[in-house]
PDB file of C-alpha atoms in Angstrom:
ATOM      1  CA  MET A  25      97.347 121.493  88.453  1.00  0.00           C
ATOM      2  CA  ILE A  26      97.178 120.628  84.729  1.00  0.00           C
ATOM      3  CA  VAL A  27     100.938 120.005  84.639  1.00  0.00           C
ATOM      4  CA  PHE A  28     100.671 117.708  87.660  1.00  0.00           C
ATOM      5  CA  TRP A  29      97.925 115.594  86.102  1.00  0.00           C
ATOM      6  CA  LEU A  30      99.769 115.444  82.767  1.00  0.00           C
ATOM      7  CA  LEU A  31     102.893 114.177  84.512  1.00  0.00           C
ATOM      8  CA  ALA A  32     100.845 111.688  86.521  1.00  0.00           C
ATOM      9  CA  ALA A  33      99.147 110.437  83.354  1.00  0.00           C
ATOM     10  CA  ALA A  34     102.528 110.029  81.644  1.00  0.00           C
ATOM     11  CA  LEU A  35     103.904 108.005  84.555  1.00  0.00           C
ATOM     12  CA  ILE A  36     100.805 105.808  84.610  1.00  0.00           C
ATOM     13  CA  ALA A  37     101.096 105.268  80.854  1.00  0.00           C
ATOM     14  CA  VAL A  38     104.736 104.192  81.162  1.00  0.00           C
ATOM     15  CA  ALA A  39     103.912 101.801  83.992  1.00  0.00           C
ATOM     16  CA  MET A  40     100.949 100.337  82.121  1.00  0.00           C
ATOM     17  CA  ALA A  41     103.058  99.846  78.982  1.00  0.00           C
ATOM     18  CA  GLY A  42     105.549  97.828  80.951  1.00  0.00           C
ATOM     19  CA  LEU A  43     102.798  95.693  82.484  1.00  0.00           C
ATOM     20  CA  LEU A  44     100.660  95.175  79.391  1.00  0.00           C
ATOM     21  CA  ALA A  45     103.351  94.493  76.794  1.00  0.00           C
ATOM     22  CA  PRO A  46     104.083  90.922  77.989  1.00  0.00           C
ATOM     23  CA  LEU A  47     100.343  90.168  78.147  1.00  0.00           C
ATOM     24  CA  LEU A  48      99.709  91.319  74.576  1.00  0.00           C
ATOM     25  CA  ARG A  49     102.778  89.742  73.011  1.00  0.00           C
ATOM     26  CA  ALA A  50     102.695  86.131  71.859  1.00  0.00           C
ATOM     27  CA  VAL A  51     105.673  84.118  73.071  1.00  0.00           C
ATOM     28  CA  ARG A  52     107.090  81.368  70.924  1.00  0.00           C
ATOM     29  CA  PRO A  53     107.191  78.093  72.863  1.00  0.00           C
ATOM     30  CA  PRO A  54     110.549  76.346  73.226  1.00  0.00           C
ATOM     31  CA  GLU A  55     111.442  73.741  70.653  1.00  0.00           C
ATOM     32  CA  PRO A  56     110.838  70.234  72.001  1.00  0.00           C
ATOM     33  CA  LEU A  57     113.806  67.932  72.430  1.00  0.00           C
ATOM     34  CA  GLN A  58     114.026  65.673  69.365  1.00  0.00           C
ATOM     35  CA  PRO A  59     114.263  61.925  69.994  1.00  0.00           C
ATOM     36  CA  ASP A  60     117.593  61.613  68.139  1.00  0.00           C
ATOM     37  CA  ALA A  61     119.097  64.485  70.096  1.00  0.00           C
ATOM     38  CA  ALA A  62     117.871  62.970  73.351  1.00  0.00           C
ATOM     39  CA  ALA A  63     119.399  59.624  72.458  1.00  0.00           C
ATOM     40  CA  ASP A  64     122.723  61.250  71.526  1.00  0.00           C
ATOM     41  CA  LEU A  65     122.733  63.153  74.783  1.00  0.00           C
ATOM     42  CA  TYR A  66     122.000  59.981  76.738  1.00  0.00           C
ATOM     43  CA  ARG A  67     124.752  58.011  74.948  1.00  0.00           C
ATOM     44  CA  GLY A  68     127.268  60.801  75.485  1.00  0.00           C
ATOM     45  CA  GLN A  69     126.606  60.861  79.209  1.00  0.00           C
ATOM     46  CA  LEU A  70     126.896  57.091  79.395  1.00  0.00           C
ATOM     47  CA  ASP A  71     130.217  57.231  77.510  1.00  0.00           C
ATOM     48  CA  ASP A  72     131.497  59.797  79.989  1.00  0.00           C
ATOM     49  CA  LEU A  73     130.382  57.539  82.819  1.00  0.00           C
ATOM     50  CA  GLU A  74     132.256  54.552  81.404  1.00  0.00           C
ATOM     51  CA  ALA A  75     135.347  56.681  80.917  1.00  0.00           C
ATOM     52  CA  ASP A  76     135.198  57.675  84.569  1.00  0.00           C
ATOM     53  CA  VAL A  77     135.027  53.978  85.530  1.00  0.00           C
ATOM     54  CA  ARG A  78     138.046  53.171  83.390  1.00  0.00           C
ATOM     55  CA  THR A  79     140.132  56.000  84.833  1.00  0.00           C
ATOM     56  CA  GLY A  80     139.170  55.105  88.378  1.00  0.00           C
ATOM     57  CA  MET A  81     137.216  58.312  89.029  1.00  0.00           C
ATOM     58  CA  LEU A  82     134.059  56.207  89.557  1.00  0.00           C
ATOM     59  CA  ALA A  83     134.042  52.919  91.439  1.00  0.00           C
ATOM     60  CA  PRO A  84     132.671  49.972  89.405  1.00  0.00           C
ATOM     61  CA  GLU A  85     130.135  49.155  92.091  1.00  0.00           C
ATOM     62  CA  HIS A  86     128.591  52.609  91.619  1.00  0.00           C
ATOM     63  CA  ARG A  87     128.228  52.233  87.843  1.00  0.00           C
ATOM     64  CA  ARG A  88     124.621  51.028  88.003  1.00  0.00           C
ATOM     65  CA  GLU A  89     123.513  53.872  90.267  1.00  0.00           C
ATOM     66  CA  ALA A  90     125.196  56.414  87.998  1.00  0.00           C
ATOM     67  CA  ARG A  91     123.532  54.993  84.880  1.00  0.00           C
ATOM     68  CA  GLU A  92     120.139  55.125  86.581  1.00  0.00           C
ATOM     69  CA  GLU A  93     120.784  58.724  87.599  1.00  0.00           C
ATOM     70  CA  VAL A  94     121.615  59.644  83.989  1.00  0.00           C
ATOM     71  CA  GLY A  95     118.381  58.033  82.876  1.00  0.00           C
ATOM     72  CA  ARG A  96     116.348  59.915  85.485  1.00  0.00           C
ATOM     73  CA  ARG A  97     117.880  63.234  84.463  1.00  0.00           C
ATOM     74  CA  LEU A  98     117.058  62.543  80.840  1.00  0.00           C
ATOM     75  CA  LEU A  99     113.422  61.740  81.691  1.00  0.00           C
ATOM     76  CA  ASP A 100     113.135  64.816  83.895  1.00  0.00           C
ATOM     77  CA  ASP A 101     114.544  67.081  81.171  1.00  0.00           C
ATOM     78  CA  ALA A 102     112.211  65.637  78.584  1.00  0.00           C
ATOM     79  CA  GLY A 103     109.224  66.050  80.907  1.00  0.00           C
ATOM     80  CA  SER A 104     110.144  69.654  81.727  1.00  0.00           C
ATOM     81  CA  LEU A 105     110.423  70.591  78.054  1.00  0.00           C
ATOM     82  CA  LYS A 106     107.152  68.899  77.261  1.00  0.00           C
ATOM     83  CA  ALA A 107     105.395  70.737  80.084  1.00  0.00           C
ATOM     84  CA  ALA A 108     106.866  74.068  78.961  1.00  0.00           C
ATOM     85  CA  ALA A 109     105.792  73.449  75.387  1.00  0.00           C
ATOM     86  CA  SER A 110     102.250  72.632  76.530  1.00  0.00           C
ATOM     87  CA  LEU A 111     101.818  75.961  78.305  1.00  0.00           C
ATOM     88  CA  SER A 112      99.675  78.588  76.626  1.00  0.00           C
ATOM     89  CA  HIS A 113     101.737  81.303  75.006  1.00  0.00           C
ATOM     90  CA  ARG A 114      98.828  83.174  73.518  1.00  0.00           C
ATOM     91  CA  PRO A 115      98.231  86.863  74.373  1.00  0.00           C
ATOM     92  CA  SER A 116      95.922  87.680  77.301  1.00  0.00           C
ATOM     93  CA  PRO A 117      93.837  90.652  76.121  1.00  0.00           C
ATOM     94  CA  LEU A 118      91.162  90.190  78.797  1.00  0.00           C
ATOM     95  CA  LEU A 119      93.683  90.367  81.623  1.00  0.00           C
ATOM     96  CA  ALA A 120      95.356  93.336  79.943  1.00  0.00           C
ATOM     97  CA  ALA A 121      92.000  95.122  79.653  1.00  0.00           C
ATOM     98  CA  ALA A 122      91.221  94.433  83.318  1.00  0.00           C
ATOM     99  CA  LEU A 123      94.567  95.873  84.406  1.00  0.00           C
ATOM    100  CA  LEU A 124      94.097  98.873  82.131  1.00  0.00           C
ATOM    101  CA  ALA A 125      90.726  99.583  83.730  1.00  0.00           C
ATOM    102  CA  LEU A 126      91.645  98.928  87.359  1.00  0.00           C
ATOM    103  CA  LEU A 127      95.205 100.122  87.941  1.00  0.00           C
ATOM    104  CA  PRO A 128      94.880 103.786  86.834  1.00  0.00           C
ATOM    105  CA  SER A 129      91.621 104.096  88.771  1.00  0.00           C
ATOM    106  CA  ALA A 130      93.240 102.565  91.847  1.00  0.00           C
ATOM    107  CA  ALA A 131      96.166 104.986  91.564  1.00  0.00           C
ATOM    108  CA  ILE A 132      93.844 107.988  91.413  1.00  0.00           C
ATOM    109  CA  VAL A 133      91.745 106.756  94.346  1.00  0.00           C
ATOM    110  CA  LEU A 134      94.869 106.174  96.438  1.00  0.00           C
ATOM    111  CA  TYR A 135      96.125 109.674  95.678  1.00  0.00           C
ATOM    112  CA  LEU A 136      92.800 111.238  96.586  1.00  0.00           C
ATOM    113  CA  HIS A 137      92.844 109.261  99.844  1.00  0.00           C
ATOM    114  CA  LEU A 138      96.515 109.630 100.820  1.00  0.00           C
ATOM    115  CA  GLY A 139      97.597 112.749  98.947  1.00  0.00           C
ATOM    116  CA  ASN A 140      96.609 116.396  99.179  1.00  0.00           C
ATOM    117  CA  PRO A 141      94.448 117.256  96.176  1.00  0.00           C
ATOM    118  CA  VAL A 142      93.088 120.328  97.951  1.00  0.00           C
ATOM    119  CA  ALA A 143      96.491 121.948  97.568  1.00  0.00           C
ATOM    120  CA  LEU A 144      96.321 121.434  93.804  1.00  0.00           C
ATOM    121  CA  TRP A 145      92.835 122.861  93.561  1.00  0.00           C
ATOM    122  CA  GLN A 146      93.717 125.877  95.659  1.00  0.00           C
ATOM    123  CA  ALA A 147      96.892 126.467  93.673  1.00  0.00           C
ATOM    124  CA  SER A 148      95.000 126.465  90.384  1.00  0.00           C
ATOM    125  CA  ASP A 149      92.093 128.601  91.580  1.00  0.00           C
ATOM    126  CA  PRO A 150      92.488 132.102  90.082  1.00  0.00           C
ATOM    127  CA  GLY A 151      90.119 133.488  92.681  1.00  0.00           C
ATOM    128  CA  HIS A 152      92.608 132.892  95.488  1.00  0.00           C
ATOM    129  CA  GLY A 153      95.592 135.145  96.051  1.00  0.00           C
ATOM    130  CA  HIS A 154      99.085 133.656  96.406  1.00  0.00           C
ATOM    131  CA  ASP A 155     102.412 135.039  97.424  1.00  0.00           C
ATOM    132  CA  ALA A 156     105.262 135.582  94.983  1.00  0.00           C
ATOM    133  CA  ALA A 157     106.384 131.932  95.234  1.00  0.00           C
ATOM    134  CA  GLY A 158     102.912 130.656  94.356  1.00  0.00           C
ATOM    135  CA  ALA A 159     102.213 129.251  97.844  1.00  0.00           C
ATOM    136  CA  PRO A 160      98.909 129.906  99.631  1.00  0.00           C
ATOM    137  CA  SER A 161      98.931 132.909 101.918  1.00  0.00           C
ATOM    138  CA  SER A 162      98.576 132.639 105.693  1.00  0.00           C
ATOM    139  CA  ALA A 163      95.049 133.972 105.433  1.00  0.00           C
ATOM    140  CA  GLN A 164      94.160 131.282 102.906  1.00  0.00           C
ATOM    141  CA  ILE A 165      95.563 128.527 105.114  1.00  0.00           C
ATOM    142  CA  GLU A 166      93.691 129.865 108.112  1.00  0.00           C
ATOM    143  CA  GLY A 167      90.512 129.960 106.020  1.00  0.00           C
ATOM    144  CA  MET A 168      90.901 126.340 104.895  1.00  0.00           C
ATOM    145  CA  VAL A 169      91.582 125.197 108.452  1.00  0.00           C
ATOM    146  CA  ASN A 170      88.532 127.064 109.706  1.00  0.00           C
ATOM    147  CA  GLN A 171      86.397 125.474 106.980  1.00  0.00           C
ATOM    148  CA  LEU A 172      87.623 122.046 108.067  1.00  0.00           C
ATOM    149  CA  ALA A 173      86.827 122.817 111.701  1.00  0.00           C
ATOM    150  CA  GLN A 174      83.310 123.923 110.759  1.00  0.00           C
ATOM    151  CA  ARG A 175      82.747 120.757 108.737  1.00  0.00           C
ATOM    152  CA  LEU A 176      83.833 118.575 111.655  1.00  0.00           C
ATOM    153  CA  ARG A 177      81.147 120.133 113.824  1.00  0.00           C
ATOM    154  CA  SER A 178      78.590 118.359 111.682  1.00  0.00           C
ATOM    155  CA  GLU A 179      80.783 115.275 111.137  1.00  0.00           C
ATOM    156  CA  PRO A 180      82.296 114.603 114.575  1.00  0.00           C
ATOM    157  CA  ASP A 181      83.133 110.965 113.772  1.00  0.00           C
ATOM    158  CA  ASP A 182      85.528 111.813 110.915  1.00  0.00           C
ATOM    159  CA  LEU A 183      88.819 110.501 112.341  1.00  0.00           C
ATOM    160  CA  GLU A 184      90.949 111.565 109.373  1.00  0.00           C
ATOM    161  CA  GLY A 185      89.420 115.024 109.505  1.00  0.00           C
ATOM    162  CA  TRP A 186      90.331 115.485 113.182  1.00  0.00           C
ATOM    163  CA  VAL A 187      93.879 114.269 112.549  1.00  0.00           C
ATOM    164  CA  MET A 188      94.256 116.690 109.639  1.00  0.00           C
ATOM    165  CA  LEU A 189      92.842 119.518 111.727  1.00  0.00           C
ATOM    166  CA  ALA A 190      95.178 118.717 114.625  1.00  0.00           C
ATOM    167  CA  ARG A 191      98.244 118.684 112.377  1.00  0.00           C
ATOM    168  CA  SER A 192      97.126 121.903 110.731  1.00  0.00           C
ATOM    169  CA  TYR A 193      96.764 123.652 114.091  1.00  0.00           C
ATOM    170  CA  ALA A 194     100.183 122.349 115.130  1.00  0.00           C
ATOM    171  CA  ALA A 195     101.721 123.704 111.896  1.00  0.00           C
ATOM    172  CA  LEU A 196     100.048 127.059 112.584  1.00  0.00           C
ATOM    173  CA  GLU A 197     101.594 127.017 116.085  1.00  0.00           C
ATOM    174  CA  ARG A 198      98.240 126.802 117.825  1.00  0.00           C
ATOM    175  CA  PRO A 199      99.027 123.992 120.306  1.00  0.00           C
ATOM    176  CA  GLY A 200      95.908 124.509 122.378  1.00  0.00           C
ATOM    177  CA  ASP A 201      93.641 123.986 119.381  1.00  0.00           C
ATOM    178  CA  ALA A 202      95.855 121.121 118.185  1.00  0.00           C
ATOM    179  CA  ALA A 203      95.509 119.424 121.575  1.00  0.00           C
ATOM    180  CA  MET A 204      91.717 119.733 121.367  1.00  0.00           C
ATOM    181  CA  ALA A 205      91.679 118.163 117.884  1.00  0.00           C
ATOM    182  CA  TYR A 206      94.069 115.378 118.885  1.00  0.00           C
ATOM    183  CA  GLY A 207      91.865 114.669 121.896  1.00  0.00           C
ATOM    184  CA  LYS A 208      88.925 114.111 119.521  1.00  0.00           C
ATOM    185  CA  ALA A 209      91.048 111.873 117.287  1.00  0.00           C
ATOM    186  CA  VAL A 210      92.343 109.788 120.216  1.00  0.00           C
ATOM    187  CA  ALA A 211      88.797 109.328 121.472  1.00  0.00           C
ATOM    188  CA  LEU A 212      87.845 107.910 118.062  1.00  0.00           C
ATOM    189  CA  ALA A 213      90.969 105.711 117.773  1.00  0.00           C
ATOM    190  CA  PRO A 214      92.175 104.969 121.318  1.00  0.00           C
ATOM    191  CA  ASP A 215      94.527 102.168 120.242  1.00  0.00           C
ATOM    192  CA  GLU A 216      96.633 104.239 117.815  1.00  0.00           C
ATOM    193  CA  ALA A 217     100.066 104.716 119.378  1.00  0.00           C
ATOM    194  CA  ALA A 218     101.091 107.340 116.790  1.00  0.00           C
ATOM    195  CA  LEU A 219      98.098 109.545 117.628  1.00  0.00           C
ATOM    196  CA  ARG A 220      98.834 109.393 121.338  1.00  0.00           C
ATOM    197  CA  ALA A 221     102.482 110.297 120.744  1.00  0.00           C
ATOM    198  CA  ASP A 222     101.458 113.333 118.680  1.00  0.00           C
ATOM    199  CA  TYR A 223      98.877 114.230 121.325  1.00  0.00           C
ATOM    200  CA  ALA A 224     101.560 114.111 124.023  1.00  0.00           C
ATOM    201  CA  ASP A 225     103.808 116.349 121.937  1.00  0.00           C
ATOM    202  CA  VAL A 226     101.243 119.146 121.628  1.00  0.00           C
ATOM    203  CA  LEU A 227     100.202 118.762 125.274  1.00  0.00           C
ATOM    204  CA  ALA A 228     103.808 119.389 126.224  1.00  0.00           C
ATOM    205  CA  SER A 229     103.824 122.472 123.992  1.00  0.00           C
ATOM    206  CA  VAL A 230     100.735 123.755 125.785  1.00  0.00           C
ATOM    207  CA  ASP A 231     102.532 123.193 129.105  1.00  0.00           C
ATOM    208  CA  GLY A 232     105.637 125.095 128.054  1.00  0.00           C
ATOM    209  CA  GLY A 233     107.518 122.055 126.783  1.00  0.00           C
ATOM    210  CA  VAL A 234     107.285 120.075 130.013  1.00  0.00           C
ATOM    211  CA  LEU A 235     106.568 116.360 129.575  1.00  0.00           C
ATOM    212  CA  ASN A 236     104.546 115.517 132.653  1.00  0.00           C
ATOM    213  CA  GLY A 237     100.957 115.102 133.717  1.00  0.00           C
ATOM    214  CA  LEU A 238      98.602 114.338 130.851  1.00  0.00           C
ATOM    215  CA  ALA A 239     101.429 114.438 128.302  1.00  0.00           C
ATOM    216  CA  LEU A 240     103.396 111.773 130.179  1.00  0.00           C
ATOM    217  CA  ALA A 241     100.248 109.660 130.539  1.00  0.00           C
ATOM    218  CA  GLN A 242      99.755 109.744 126.767  1.00  0.00           C
ATOM    219  CA  ILE A 243     103.401 108.743 126.207  1.00  0.00           C
ATOM    220  CA  GLN A 244     103.061 105.785 128.560  1.00  0.00           C
ATOM    221  CA  ARG A 245      99.825 104.714 126.904  1.00  0.00           C
ATOM    222  CA  ALA A 246     101.438 104.931 123.460  1.00  0.00           C
ATOM    223  CA  LEU A 247     104.341 102.728 124.595  1.00  0.00           C
ATOM    224  CA  SER A 248     101.946 100.216 126.104  1.00  0.00           C
ATOM    225  CA  LEU A 249     100.300  99.956 122.686  1.00  0.00           C
ATOM    226  CA  ASP A 250     103.591  99.889 120.757  1.00  0.00           C
ATOM    227  CA  PRO A 251     106.779  99.531 122.849  1.00  0.00           C
ATOM    228  CA  ASP A 252     108.933 100.275 119.792  1.00  0.00           C
ATOM    229  CA  HIS A 253     107.176 103.410 118.570  1.00  0.00           C
ATOM    230  CA  PRO A 254     110.027 105.841 117.742  1.00  0.00           C
ATOM    231  CA  LYS A 255     108.360 109.132 118.655  1.00  0.00           C
ATOM    232  CA  ALA A 256     106.899 107.776 121.889  1.00  0.00           C
ATOM    233  CA  LEU A 257     110.334 106.438 122.866  1.00  0.00           C
ATOM    234  CA  ALA A 258     111.974 109.771 122.075  1.00  0.00           C
ATOM    235  CA  LEU A 259     109.403 111.684 124.123  1.00  0.00           C
ATOM    236  CA  SER A 260     109.742 109.233 126.993  1.00  0.00           C
ATOM    237  CA  ALA A 261     113.524 109.664 126.908  1.00  0.00           C
ATOM    238  CA  SER A 262     113.107 113.448 127.029  1.00  0.00           C
ATOM    239  CA  ALA A 263     110.782 113.074 130.006  1.00  0.00           C
ATOM    240  CA  ALA A 264     113.397 110.913 131.726  1.00  0.00           C
ATOM    241  CA  MET A 265     116.025 113.604 131.126  1.00  0.00           C
ATOM    242  CA  GLU A 266     113.706 116.177 132.685  1.00  0.00           C
ATOM    243  CA  ARG A 267     113.508 113.942 135.781  1.00  0.00           C
ATOM    244  CA  GLY A 268     117.292 113.627 135.815  1.00  0.00           C
ATOM    245  CA  ASP A 269     117.218 109.915 134.941  1.00  0.00           C
ATOM    246  CA  THR A 270     120.022 109.920 132.368  1.00  0.00           C
ATOM    247  CA  GLN A 271     120.429 106.142 132.234  1.00  0.00           C
ATOM    248  CA  GLU A 272     116.743 105.602 131.438  1.00  0.00           C
ATOM    249  CA  ALA A 273     116.871 108.338 128.797  1.00  0.00           C
ATOM    250  CA  LEU A 274     119.883 106.724 127.122  1.00  0.00           C
ATOM    251  CA  ARG A 275     118.218 103.312 127.219  1.00  0.00           C
ATOM    252  CA  GLN A 276     115.112 104.608 125.474  1.00  0.00           C
ATOM    253  CA  TRP A 277     117.040 106.724 122.983  1.00  0.00           C
TER     254      TRP A 277
END
């Protein structure tokens, strides 16, 4: 676990360095356009314009419009340079400090929410036996799953807990228990198409792989919530194949 956190800290440090360096570095503003240079530029463009009139590349009646356009471009360029020069190019230590305080904390919170820190803790716990490859043993996994199931008895509204328990039972090839856990999760989040598709999958496993009855009802409900859900479409196509409806299966696949 120490190696993991050291690597994570190094990656965060590299990312923060890339973000904070521009905020802490003063940027030299662009040099303003000098009046003489602006005048020379304006005269040069006017000379080019007159040359185009003489060679016939520009009609004489369009000379006035072209001169006005040159003047507008010159004013726009001068205004843009003036605005750029007026911008603050001083370092932003307060913003840098805010990012330094918030971003690493946000990264850690996201990992604790979306990742699997329990696996790290179990892997680093010398009191738990592991196989030769360093992975938790089957008995350990069963123990962790049982602990989660016991906790959910006192916290029955923990949606994420029920989903984790259902997936754990499915990984342990206990489809009956997985179906029970998915049923709890679906009851807490009835409008989640992904949960209903997973629920249908384990219900089919309980029924020997047959996609009918309650499993088919869950598939249809998932597609009513999200007609483009990939797993629900795949399960529905498999159900169509079981009914002998090849065309419908191909359409959904």
